[in-house]
Amino acid sequence: MAIRQIRIIGDEILSKECKPVREMNGRTRELIADMFDTMYDGNGCGLAAPQVGIRKQIVVMDIDDGNRYVMINPTVLKQSGTQTGPEGCLSVPGKNGEVTRANYVKVKALNENMEEYTLEGEGLLARCILHECDHLEGKLYVEKVEGELYDVEPEEE
Ligand code: ZN
């Protein structure tokens, strides 16, 4: 178990496009395991590789629905509906903001074994998928916030 340092808004890696993963290897498997550890340590529901300083198209997510999602090289296939609600990011500590996103999304991605699968999400999962895919394009949710960011209390352990 290794917790990696999370890059904070203002760090230029967070505004760069990430590169596709070509093959799975030991280093990348370790990165994915560390990304889960780092996400759980920060009480986040998603984490993208650039947030730990790696410019690769890798996302991990856990929204407490019993699944641990890994998305490698994800592509959004379909989006529909809208939802507006609070959003936060481990790279923007202590803040939330209201963001409108699609309420339904369908993506294709590779799993940890580089096998293609599709994932459909609604509500929180759709929000999380779209937030993390934005990271891979060098975009942060703060660009999409309606109104001002506001302070949030740190979550109790
Ligand atoms: Zn984020």
PDB file of C-alpha atoms and ligand atoms in Angstrom:
ATOM      1  CA  MET A   1       0.000   0.000   0.000  1.00  0.00           C
ATOM      2  CA  ALA A   2       1.374   3.338  -1.021  1.00  0.00           C
ATOM      3  CA  ILE A   3      -0.250   6.695  -0.871  1.00  0.00           C
ATOM      4  CA  ARG A   4       1.048   9.078  -3.494  1.00  0.00           C
ATOM      5  CA  GLN A   5       1.212  12.820  -3.235  1.00  0.00           C
ATOM      6  CA  ILE A   6      -1.813  14.534  -4.757  1.00  0.00           C
ATOM      7  CA  ARG A   7      -1.111  17.402  -7.126  1.00  0.00           C
ATOM      8  CA  ILE A   8      -3.014  20.550  -6.239  1.00  0.00           C
ATOM      9  CA  ILE A   9      -4.702  23.070  -8.550  1.00  0.00           C
ATOM     10  CA  GLY A  10      -2.063  25.349 -10.034  1.00  0.00           C
ATOM     11  CA  ASP A  11       0.244  22.389 -10.762  1.00  0.00           C
ATOM     12  CA  GLU A  12       0.714  22.419 -14.509  1.00  0.00           C
ATOM     13  CA  ILE A  13       0.312  18.662 -14.966  1.00  0.00           C
ATOM     14  CA  LEU A  14      -3.380  19.094 -14.123  1.00  0.00           C
ATOM     15  CA  SER A  15      -3.882  21.196 -17.255  1.00  0.00           C
ATOM     16  CA  LYS A  16      -2.164  18.811 -19.673  1.00  0.00           C
ATOM     17  CA  GLU A  17      -3.698  16.169 -21.910  1.00  0.00           C
ATOM     18  CA  CYS A  18      -2.856  12.622 -20.888  1.00  0.00           C
ATOM     19  CA  LYS A  19      -1.421   9.911 -23.108  1.00  0.00           C
ATOM     20  CA  PRO A  20      -3.132   6.606 -23.876  1.00  0.00           C
ATOM     21  CA  VAL A  21      -1.835   3.472 -22.179  1.00  0.00           C
ATOM     22  CA  ARG A  22      -0.417   1.016 -24.747  1.00  0.00           C
ATOM     23  CA  GLU A  23       0.256  -2.023 -22.587  1.00  0.00           C
ATOM     24  CA  MET A  24      -0.166  -3.218 -19.047  1.00  0.00           C
ATOM     25  CA  ASN A  25       2.946  -3.850 -17.001  1.00  0.00           C
ATOM     26  CA  GLY A  26       4.042  -4.106 -13.405  1.00  0.00           C
ATOM     27  CA  ARG A  27       4.604  -0.397 -12.996  1.00  0.00           C
ATOM     28  CA  THR A  28       1.151   0.474 -14.273  1.00  0.00           C
ATOM     29  CA  ARG A  29      -0.483  -2.176 -12.064  1.00  0.00           C
ATOM     30  CA  GLU A  30       1.325  -0.680  -9.088  1.00  0.00           C
ATOM     31  CA  LEU A  31       0.203   2.796 -10.128  1.00  0.00           C
ATOM     32  CA  ILE A  32      -3.445   1.654 -10.232  1.00  0.00           C
ATOM     33  CA  ALA A  33      -3.180   0.025  -6.784  1.00  0.00           C
ATOM     34  CA  ASP A  34      -1.579   3.183  -5.401  1.00  0.00           C
ATOM     35  CA  MET A  35      -4.286   5.334  -7.000  1.00  0.00           C
ATOM     36  CA  PHE A  36      -6.959   3.365  -5.114  1.00  0.00           C
ATOM     37  CA  ASP A  37      -5.020   3.737  -1.859  1.00  0.00           C
ATOM     38  CA  THR A  38      -4.567   7.445  -2.449  1.00  0.00           C
ATOM     39  CA  MET A  39      -8.232   7.956  -3.350  1.00  0.00           C
ATOM     40  CA  TYR A  40      -9.478   6.086  -0.259  1.00  0.00           C
ATOM     41  CA  ASP A  41      -7.010   7.959   1.949  1.00  0.00           C
ATOM     42  CA  GLY A  42      -8.434  11.255   0.688  1.00  0.00           C
ATOM     43  CA  ASN A  43     -12.072  10.094   0.966  1.00  0.00           C
ATOM     44  CA  GLY A  44     -12.555  10.706  -2.747  1.00  0.00           C
ATOM     45  CA  CYS A  45     -14.832   8.760  -5.109  1.00  0.00           C
ATOM     46  CA  GLY A  46     -12.539   9.089  -8.112  1.00  0.00           C
ATOM     47  CA  LEU A  47      -8.938   9.799  -9.000  1.00  0.00           C
ATOM     48  CA  ALA A  48      -7.170  10.330 -12.322  1.00  0.00           C
ATOM     49  CA  ALA A  49      -3.489   9.576 -12.935  1.00  0.00           C
ATOM     50  CA  PRO A  50      -2.452  13.225 -13.517  1.00  0.00           C
ATOM     51  CA  GLN A  51      -3.589  13.933  -9.953  1.00  0.00           C
ATOM     52  CA  VAL A  52      -0.658  11.832  -8.777  1.00  0.00           C
ATOM     53  CA  GLY A  53       1.682  13.303 -11.371  1.00  0.00           C
ATOM     54  CA  ILE A  54       1.364  10.712 -14.153  1.00  0.00           C
ATOM     55  CA  ARG A  55       0.247  11.869 -17.611  1.00  0.00           C
ATOM     56  CA  LYS A  56      -1.574   8.665 -18.541  1.00  0.00           C
ATOM     57  CA  GLN A  57      -5.223   7.984 -19.330  1.00  0.00           C
ATOM     58  CA  ILE A  58      -6.026   6.030 -16.172  1.00  0.00           C
ATOM     59  CA  VAL A  59      -8.925   6.593 -13.779  1.00  0.00           C
ATOM     60  CA  VAL A  60     -10.037   4.774 -10.646  1.00  0.00           C
ATOM     61  CA  MET A  61     -13.465   5.234  -9.085  1.00  0.00           C
ATOM     62  CA  ASP A  62     -15.452   3.918  -6.124  1.00  0.00           C
ATOM     63  CA  ILE A  63     -18.804   5.523  -5.443  1.00  0.00           C
ATOM     64  CA  ASP A  64     -19.803   2.997  -2.750  1.00  0.00           C
ATOM     65  CA  ASP A  65     -21.955   0.909  -5.090  1.00  0.00           C
ATOM     66  CA  GLY A  66     -19.923  -2.235  -4.412  1.00  0.00           C
ATOM     67  CA  ASN A  67     -17.656  -1.846  -7.442  1.00  0.00           C
ATOM     68  CA  ARG A  68     -14.099  -0.693  -7.936  1.00  0.00           C
ATOM     69  CA  TYR A  69     -13.916   0.806 -11.399  1.00  0.00           C
ATOM     70  CA  VAL A  70     -10.750   1.141 -13.448  1.00  0.00           C
ATOM     71  CA  MET A  71     -11.004   3.056 -16.720  1.00  0.00           C
ATOM     72  CA  ILE A  72      -8.015   3.053 -19.042  1.00  0.00           C
ATOM     73  CA  ASN A  73      -8.171   5.147 -22.241  1.00  0.00           C
ATOM     74  CA  PRO A  74     -11.869   5.961 -21.725  1.00  0.00           C
ATOM     75  CA  THR A  75     -14.027   7.413 -24.505  1.00  0.00           C
ATOM     76  CA  VAL A  76     -17.451   8.927 -23.885  1.00  0.00           C
ATOM     77  CA  LEU A  77     -19.936   7.350 -26.308  1.00  0.00           C
ATOM     78  CA  LYS A  78     -23.212   8.895 -25.204  1.00  0.00           C
ATOM     79  CA  GLN A  79     -24.530  11.475 -22.766  1.00  0.00           C
ATOM     80  CA  SER A  80     -28.061  12.585 -22.006  1.00  0.00           C
ATOM     81  CA  GLY A  81     -30.122  14.539 -19.499  1.00  0.00           C
ATOM     82  CA  THR A  82     -28.743  17.015 -16.997  1.00  0.00           C
ATOM     83  CA  GLN A  83     -28.055  17.119 -13.284  1.00  0.00           C
ATOM     84  CA  THR A  84     -26.850  20.019 -11.176  1.00  0.00           C
ATOM     85  CA  GLY A  85     -25.185  19.398  -7.860  1.00  0.00           C
ATOM     86  CA  PRO A  86     -22.159  19.850  -5.649  1.00  0.00           C
ATOM     87  CA  GLU A  87     -18.819  18.576  -6.867  1.00  0.00           C
ATOM     88  CA  GLY A  88     -15.389  18.443  -5.307  1.00  0.00           C
ATOM     89  CA  CYS A  89     -11.938  17.244  -6.228  1.00  0.00           C
ATOM     90  CA  LEU A  90      -8.965  15.954  -4.254  1.00  0.00           C
ATOM     91  CA  SER A  91      -6.840  18.435  -6.217  1.00  0.00           C
ATOM     92  CA  VAL A  92      -8.973  21.332  -4.966  1.00  0.00           C
ATOM     93  CA  PRO A  93      -8.954  20.604  -1.223  1.00  0.00           C
ATOM     94  CA  GLY A  94     -11.621  21.983   1.073  1.00  0.00           C
ATOM     95  CA  LYS A  95     -13.858  23.309  -1.690  1.00  0.00           C
ATOM     96  CA  ASN A  96     -17.044  22.352  -3.491  1.00  0.00           C
ATOM     97  CA  GLY A  97     -19.009  23.981  -6.262  1.00  0.00           C
ATOM     98  CA  GLU A  98     -22.214  23.456  -8.215  1.00  0.00           C
ATOM     99  CA  VAL A  99     -21.697  21.831 -11.596  1.00  0.00           C
ATOM    100  CA  THR A 100     -24.204  20.835 -14.271  1.00  0.00           C
ATOM    101  CA  ARG A 101     -23.390  17.639 -16.126  1.00  0.00           C
ATOM    102  CA  ALA A 102     -25.188  14.936 -18.072  1.00  0.00           C
ATOM    103  CA  ASN A 103     -27.299  12.666 -15.862  1.00  0.00           C
ATOM    104  CA  TYR A 104     -26.518   9.609 -17.984  1.00  0.00           C
ATOM    105  CA  VAL A 105     -23.283   8.647 -19.661  1.00  0.00           C
ATOM    106  CA  LYS A 106     -21.992   5.629 -21.552  1.00  0.00           C
ATOM    107  CA  VAL A 107     -18.244   5.151 -21.946  1.00  0.00           C
ATOM    108  CA  LYS A 108     -15.979   2.529 -23.369  1.00  0.00           C
ATOM    109  CA  ALA A 109     -12.664   1.881 -21.702  1.00  0.00           C
ATOM    110  CA  LEU A 110     -10.124  -0.826 -20.993  1.00  0.00           C
ATOM    111  CA  ASN A 111      -9.988  -2.606 -17.651  1.00  0.00           C
ATOM    112  CA  GLU A 112      -6.840  -3.527 -15.697  1.00  0.00           C
ATOM    113  CA  ASN A 113      -6.293  -6.468 -18.072  1.00  0.00           C
ATOM    114  CA  MET A 114      -6.566  -4.185 -21.118  1.00  0.00           C
ATOM    115  CA  GLU A 115      -9.916  -5.724 -22.079  1.00  0.00           C
ATOM    116  CA  GLU A 116     -12.476  -3.372 -23.568  1.00  0.00           C
ATOM    117  CA  TYR A 117     -15.768  -2.911 -21.749  1.00  0.00           C
ATOM    118  CA  THR A 118     -18.570  -0.404 -21.674  1.00  0.00           C
ATOM    119  CA  LEU A 119     -19.852   1.309 -18.569  1.00  0.00           C
ATOM    120  CA  GLU A 120     -23.130   3.140 -18.168  1.00  0.00           C
ATOM    121  CA  GLY A 121     -23.705   5.468 -15.277  1.00  0.00           C
ATOM    122  CA  GLU A 122     -26.488   7.630 -13.957  1.00  0.00           C
ATOM    123  CA  GLY A 123     -26.495  10.300 -11.292  1.00  0.00           C
ATOM    124  CA  LEU A 124     -23.379  10.218  -9.115  1.00  0.00           C
ATOM    125  CA  LEU A 125     -21.612   7.617 -11.266  1.00  0.00           C
ATOM    126  CA  ALA A 126     -22.228   9.702 -14.411  1.00  0.00           C
ATOM    127  CA  ARG A 127     -20.919  12.786 -12.615  1.00  0.00           C
ATOM    128  CA  CYS A 128     -17.834  10.933 -11.415  1.00  0.00           C
ATOM    129  CA  ILE A 129     -17.079   9.415 -14.854  1.00  0.00           C
ATOM    130  CA  LEU A 130     -17.338  12.813 -16.568  1.00  0.00           C
ATOM    131  CA  HIS A 131     -15.301  14.594 -13.889  1.00  0.00           C
ATOM    132  CA  GLU A 132     -12.497  12.031 -14.180  1.00  0.00           C
ATOM    133  CA  CYS A 133     -12.553  11.986 -18.003  1.00  0.00           C
ATOM    134  CA  ASP A 134     -12.150  15.779 -17.870  1.00  0.00           C
ATOM    135  CA  HIS A 135      -8.944  15.317 -15.838  1.00  0.00           C
ATOM    136  CA  LEU A 136      -7.493  13.230 -18.686  1.00  0.00           C
ATOM    137  CA  GLU A 137      -8.046  16.200 -21.006  1.00  0.00           C
ATOM    138  CA  GLY A 138      -6.422  18.611 -18.577  1.00  0.00           C
ATOM    139  CA  LYS A 139      -9.692  20.122 -17.370  1.00  0.00           C
ATOM    140  CA  LEU A 140     -10.744  20.790 -13.785  1.00  0.00           C
ATOM    141  CA  TYR A 141     -14.338  21.088 -12.588  1.00  0.00           C
ATOM    142  CA  VAL A 142     -13.683  24.608 -11.311  1.00  0.00           C
ATOM    143  CA  GLU A 143     -13.948  25.818 -14.932  1.00  0.00           C
ATOM    144  CA  LYS A 144     -17.545  24.541 -14.977  1.00  0.00           C
ATOM    145  CA  VAL A 145     -18.712  25.808 -11.592  1.00  0.00           C
ATOM    146  CA  GLU A 146     -21.828  27.942 -11.531  1.00  0.00           C
ATOM    147  CA  GLY A 147     -21.338  30.729  -9.032  1.00  0.00           C
ATOM    148  CA  GLU A 148     -18.528  30.551  -6.501  1.00  0.00           C
ATOM    149  CA  LEU A 149     -16.615  27.707  -4.927  1.00  0.00           C
ATOM    150  CA  TYR A 150     -17.494  27.338  -1.265  1.00  0.00           C
ATOM    151  CA  ASP A 151     -15.695  25.868   1.738  1.00  0.00           C
ATOM    152  CA  VAL A 152     -16.537  22.386   2.963  1.00  0.00           C
ATOM    153  CA  GLU A 153     -15.673  20.839   6.296  1.00  0.00           C
ATOM    154  CA  PRO A 154     -13.222  17.939   6.040  1.00  0.00           C
ATOM    155  CA  GLU A 155     -15.012  14.576   6.270  1.00  0.00           C
ATOM    156  CA  GLU A 156     -14.912  12.821   9.616  1.00  0.00           C
ATOM    157  CA  GLU A 157     -12.887   9.638   9.631  1.00  0.00           C
TER     158      GLU A 157
HETATM  159 ZN    ZN B   1     -10.966  15.722  -9.644  1.00  0.00          ZN
END
